[in-house]
Short mmCIF file of C-alpha atoms and ligand atoms in Angstrom, two decimals:
data_model
loop_
_atom_site.label_atom_id
_atom_site.label_comp_id
_atom_site.label_asym_id
_atom_site.label_seq_id
_atom_site.Cartn_x
_atom_site.Cartn_y
_atom_site.Cartn_z
CA UNK A 10 14.08 -10.59 3.70
CA UNK A 11 17.65 -9.37 3.64
CA UNK A 12 19.13 -5.90 3.21
CA UNK A 13 16.07 -3.72 3.76
CA UNK A 14 16.77 -0.03 3.73
CA UNK A 15 14.89 3.22 4.20
CA UNK A 16 15.89 5.29 1.20
CA UNK A 17 14.10 8.66 1.17
CA UNK A 18 10.99 10.59 2.12
CA UNK A 19 9.66 13.10 -0.38
CA UNK A 20 6.50 14.78 -1.56
CA UNK A 21 7.88 16.41 -4.69
CA UNK A 22 11.25 15.77 -6.37
CA UNK A 23 10.93 12.02 -5.97
CA UNK A 24 14.11 9.94 -6.10
CA UNK A 25 15.00 7.81 -9.10
CA UNK A 26 15.86 4.39 -7.73
CA UNK A 27 18.06 2.08 -9.77
CA UNK A 28 19.41 -1.40 -9.29
CA UNK A 29 23.20 -1.85 -9.21
CA UNK A 30 22.86 -2.76 -12.90
CA UNK A 31 21.42 0.69 -13.59
CA UNK A 32 17.89 -0.52 -14.33
CA UNK A 33 14.91 1.35 -12.83
CA UNK A 34 13.90 -0.46 -9.65
CA UNK A 35 10.31 -1.72 -9.78
CA UNK A 36 8.12 -0.20 -7.08
CA UNK A 37 5.17 -1.52 -5.14
CA UNK A 38 3.05 1.32 -3.73
CA UNK A 39 0.79 0.90 -0.70
CA UNK A 40 -2.34 2.99 -0.99
CA UNK A 41 -5.43 3.25 1.14
CA UNK A 42 -7.22 5.39 3.64
CA UNK A 43 -5.48 6.68 6.73
CA UNK A 44 -5.13 4.11 9.49
CA UNK A 45 -5.83 1.10 7.25
CA UNK A 46 -2.42 -0.35 8.15
CA UNK A 47 -0.07 0.53 5.28
CA UNK A 48 2.97 1.32 7.43
CA UNK A 49 2.27 -1.62 9.75
CA UNK A 50 2.15 -3.97 6.79
CA UNK A 51 5.54 -2.74 5.58
CA UNK A 52 7.12 -3.37 9.00
CA UNK A 53 5.51 -6.79 9.33
CA UNK A 54 6.20 -7.83 5.77
CA UNK A 55 9.83 -6.74 5.91
CA UNK A 56 10.19 -8.06 9.48
CA UNK A 57 11.66 -4.78 10.54
CA UNK A 58 9.95 -3.18 13.53
CA UNK A 59 9.94 0.62 13.50
CA UNK A 60 11.12 0.91 9.90
CA UNK A 61 7.92 2.70 8.84
CA UNK A 62 6.29 5.00 11.39
CA UNK A 63 3.02 3.62 12.71
CA UNK A 64 0.35 5.34 14.80
CA UNK A 65 -3.16 4.72 16.01
CA UNK A 66 -3.91 8.33 15.00
CA UNK A 67 -4.79 8.61 11.30
CA UNK A 68 -2.50 10.83 9.27
CA UNK A 69 0.84 9.52 10.52
CA UNK A 70 2.49 9.11 7.13
CA UNK A 71 2.68 12.53 5.49
CA UNK A 72 5.29 11.93 2.81
CA UNK A 73 6.04 9.25 0.25
CA UNK A 74 8.52 6.95 1.97
CA UNK A 75 10.73 4.76 -0.18
CA UNK A 76 12.13 1.49 1.17
CA UNK A 77 14.40 -0.76 -0.86
CA UNK A 78 14.79 -4.52 -0.65
CA UNK A 79 18.16 -5.89 -1.67
CA UNK A 80 18.53 -3.03 -4.16
CA UNK A 81 16.15 -4.75 -6.54
CA UNK A 82 12.62 -3.83 -5.42
CA UNK A 83 11.15 -0.83 -3.61
CA UNK A 84 8.10 -0.45 -1.40
CA UNK A 85 6.52 2.98 -1.28
CA UNK A 86 4.50 3.92 1.81
CA UNK A 87 2.01 6.60 0.75
CA UNK A 88 0.14 9.04 2.95
CA UNK A 89 -3.42 7.90 3.59
CA UNK A 90 -6.37 9.48 1.92
CA UNK A 91 -9.63 10.44 3.58
CA UNK A 92 -7.94 11.98 6.58
CA UNK A 93 -9.91 15.09 7.49
CA UNK A 94 -8.20 16.22 10.69
CA UNK A 95 -5.39 18.07 8.93
CA UNK A 96 -5.56 21.53 7.35
CA UNK A 97 -7.35 21.28 3.98
CA UNK A 98 -4.28 22.65 2.18
CA UNK A 99 -2.18 19.78 3.61
CA UNK A 100 -4.71 17.19 2.50
CA UNK A 101 -4.79 18.68 -0.99
CA UNK A 102 -1.01 18.61 -1.10
CA UNK A 103 -0.90 14.89 -0.13
CA UNK A 104 -3.61 14.00 -2.59
CA UNK A 105 -1.83 15.85 -5.39
CA UNK A 106 1.42 14.04 -4.55
CA UNK A 107 -0.26 10.62 -4.52
CA UNK A 108 -2.08 11.40 -7.75
CA UNK A 109 1.09 12.57 -9.48
CA UNK A 110 3.02 9.55 -8.24
CA UNK A 111 0.39 7.12 -9.53
CA UNK A 112 0.08 8.79 -12.93
CA UNK A 113 3.66 9.65 -13.69
CA UNK A 114 5.88 7.09 -12.03
CA UNK A 115 7.43 4.90 -14.74
CA UNK A 116 8.73 2.35 -12.23
CA UNK A 117 5.34 1.76 -10.56
CA UNK A 118 4.92 -2.00 -10.94
CA UNK A 119 2.02 -2.69 -8.61
CA UNK A 120 -0.50 -0.85 -6.48
CA UNK A 121 -1.46 -2.58 -3.26
CA UNK A 122 -4.87 -1.19 -2.41
CA UNK A 123 -5.33 -1.76 1.31
CA UNK A 124 -8.86 -2.07 2.64
CA UNK A 125 -9.86 -2.52 6.26
CA UNK A 126 -11.63 -5.91 6.39
CA UNK A 127 -14.32 -4.48 8.68
CA UNK A 128 -15.27 -1.51 6.55
CA UNK A 129 -17.14 -0.78 3.36
CA UNK A 130 -14.75 0.62 0.73
CA UNK A 131 -14.87 4.42 0.61
CA UNK A 132 -15.51 6.47 -2.52
CA UNK A 133 -11.76 7.13 -2.67
CA UNK A 134 -11.06 3.37 -2.58
CA UNK A 135 -13.57 2.78 -5.38
CA UNK A 136 -12.17 5.67 -7.41
CA UNK A 137 -8.62 4.34 -7.10
CA UNK A 138 -9.67 0.83 -8.15
CA UNK A 139 -11.58 2.22 -11.14
CA UNK A 140 -8.70 4.44 -12.15
CA UNK A 141 -6.15 1.59 -11.90
CA UNK A 142 -8.32 -0.49 -14.18
CA UNK A 143 -8.84 2.26 -16.77
CA UNK A 144 -5.15 3.21 -16.71
CA UNK A 145 -4.10 -0.48 -16.89
CA UNK A 146 -2.09 -0.24 -13.68
CA UNK A 147 -1.62 -3.61 -11.96
CA UNK A 148 -3.65 -3.73 -8.75
CA UNK A 149 -3.71 -6.13 -5.83
CA UNK A 150 -6.39 -5.82 -3.16
CA UNK A 151 -5.13 -6.39 0.39
CA UNK A 152 -7.68 -6.77 3.17
CA UNK A 153 -6.02 -5.69 6.42
CA UNK A 154 -6.70 -6.36 10.09
CA UNK A 155 -8.41 -9.70 9.41
CA UNK A 156 -7.73 -10.58 13.07
CA UNK A 157 -10.38 -8.05 14.11
CA UNK A 158 -13.19 -10.09 12.57
CA UNK A 159 -14.31 -13.57 13.57
CA UNK A 160 -12.78 -15.83 10.93
CA UNK A 161 -16.25 -17.02 9.97
CA UNK A 162 -17.12 -13.47 8.84
CA UNK A 163 -13.96 -12.56 6.96
CA UNK A 164 -14.99 -14.23 3.73
CA UNK A 165 -18.50 -12.75 3.48
CA UNK A 166 -17.34 -9.31 4.52
CA UNK A 167 -14.46 -9.11 2.04
CA UNK A 168 -16.56 -10.66 -0.72
CA UNK A 169 -19.03 -7.78 -0.38
CA UNK A 170 -16.24 -5.26 -0.64
CA UNK A 171 -14.91 -6.97 -3.77
CA UNK A 172 -18.31 -6.79 -5.43
CA UNK A 173 -18.36 -3.03 -4.84
CA UNK A 174 -14.84 -2.66 -6.21
CA UNK A 175 -15.62 -4.54 -9.42
CA UNK A 176 -11.94 -5.44 -9.82
CA UNK A 177 -12.62 -9.06 -10.57
CA UNK A 178 -9.23 -9.72 -12.11
CA UNK A 179 -7.18 -8.23 -9.26
CA UNK A 180 -5.46 -10.70 -6.96
CA UNK A 181 -6.66 -10.60 -3.35
CA UNK A 182 -4.65 -11.14 -0.16
CA UNK A 183 -5.93 -11.32 3.42
CA UNK A 184 -3.43 -9.76 5.80
CA UNK A 185 -3.03 -9.34 9.53
CA UNK A 186 0.10 -8.31 11.38
CA UNK A 187 -0.96 -10.88 13.99
CA UNK A 188 -0.96 -13.71 11.49
CA UNK A 189 2.37 -15.32 10.76
CA UNK A 190 0.99 -16.81 7.52
CA UNK A 191 0.14 -13.43 6.03
CA UNK A 192 3.66 -12.72 4.78
CA UNK A 193 3.83 -16.00 2.90
CA UNK A 194 0.48 -15.28 1.21
CA UNK A 195 1.62 -11.86 0.03
CA UNK A 196 4.96 -13.25 -1.16
CA UNK A 197 3.15 -15.97 -3.12
CA UNK A 198 1.04 -13.30 -4.84
CA UNK A 199 4.08 -11.14 -5.63
CA UNK A 200 5.77 -14.24 -6.93
CA UNK A 201 2.88 -14.90 -9.33
CA UNK A 202 3.16 -11.31 -10.53
CA UNK A 203 6.89 -11.86 -11.17
CA UNK A 204 7.84 -9.27 -8.57
CA UNK A 205 9.46 -11.71 -6.14
CA UNK A 206 12.03 -14.46 -6.84
N1 GTP B 316 -5.54 -5.47 15.00
C1 GTP B 316 -4.74 -5.01 14.00
N2 GTP B 316 -4.34 -3.73 14.03
C2 GTP B 316 -3.54 -3.29 13.01
C3 GTP B 316 -3.15 -4.15 11.94
N3 GTP B 316 -2.40 -3.42 11.09
C4 GTP B 316 -2.32 -2.19 11.61
N4 GTP B 316 -3.01 -2.08 12.77
C5 GTP B 316 -3.15 -0.88 13.63
O1 GTP B 316 -3.77 0.15 12.87
C6 GTP B 316 -3.26 1.44 13.26
C7 GTP B 316 -2.81 2.21 12.03
O2 GTP B 316 -1.70 1.57 11.45
P1 GTP B 316 -0.73 2.33 10.41
O3 GTP B 316 0.14 1.25 9.86
O4 GTP B 316 -0.09 3.50 11.04
O5 GTP B 316 -1.77 2.82 9.31
P2 GTP B 316 -1.47 3.67 7.97
O6 GTP B 316 -2.37 3.14 6.91
O7 GTP B 316 -0.02 3.68 7.67
O8 GTP B 316 -1.98 5.12 8.40
P3 GTP B 316 -1.53 6.58 7.84
O9 GTP B 316 -0.05 6.66 7.90
O10 GTP B 316 -2.22 7.53 8.75
O11 GTP B 316 -2.06 6.69 6.45
C8 GTP B 316 -2.15 1.16 14.26
O12 GTP B 316 -2.68 1.36 15.56
C9 GTP B 316 -1.80 -0.30 14.03
O13 GTP B 316 -1.30 -0.95 15.18
C10 GTP B 316 -3.60 -5.53 11.96
O14 GTP B 316 -3.32 -6.36 11.09
N5 GTP B 316 -4.40 -5.89 13.02
MG1 MG B 317 1.31 5.21 7.50
#
């Protein structure tokens, strides 16, 4: 990946990103509970260590962070949901910002719903998947941290999660920042969705 840039952080007053031709830049948003690995995936996928701030403490990303790729595609790192160790007013503020972004962003081209391979999807995960389907927003399910499960268990575990999600038509990607093949799998999926040349 060439020419990767951090563009802006914002919670309200989101930037309007355009290509050099003046067209709205399509955006891929990374959503999922705190600590699932959204920021880590961005750094790994873009091969740019430290670009997105990562932490083992949930609640690291507190703003919507916009990253651009060659001025033609943007990745949006969202705050995590389900993080209870912040003041309730903060959590409400993040949730409102995520909600508004999802509903009102005309350039939102794809939601990557990140799920920890080891865990059962939360009510928030299920609600987001249901909403994406009812609002006809393109969704891709990304199972993260696959390296933390024995490979023999990854399939059964993620299959169970998919049954709960009931998003049969959504593409699925298995991702680990310790797996060099993960990038290529995600690129292939983005390619099929016409978001990657
Ligand atoms: N073993 C393993 N750990 C991972 C992987 N991806 C992320 N992690 C770890 O998970 C923790 C959380 O990663 P983040 O990328 O900060 O998670 P996030 O979803 O951005 O979290 P918030 O910003 O709080 O919403 C960090 O300690 C990462 O090192 C992975 O593929 N495998
Ligand atoms: Mg983060």
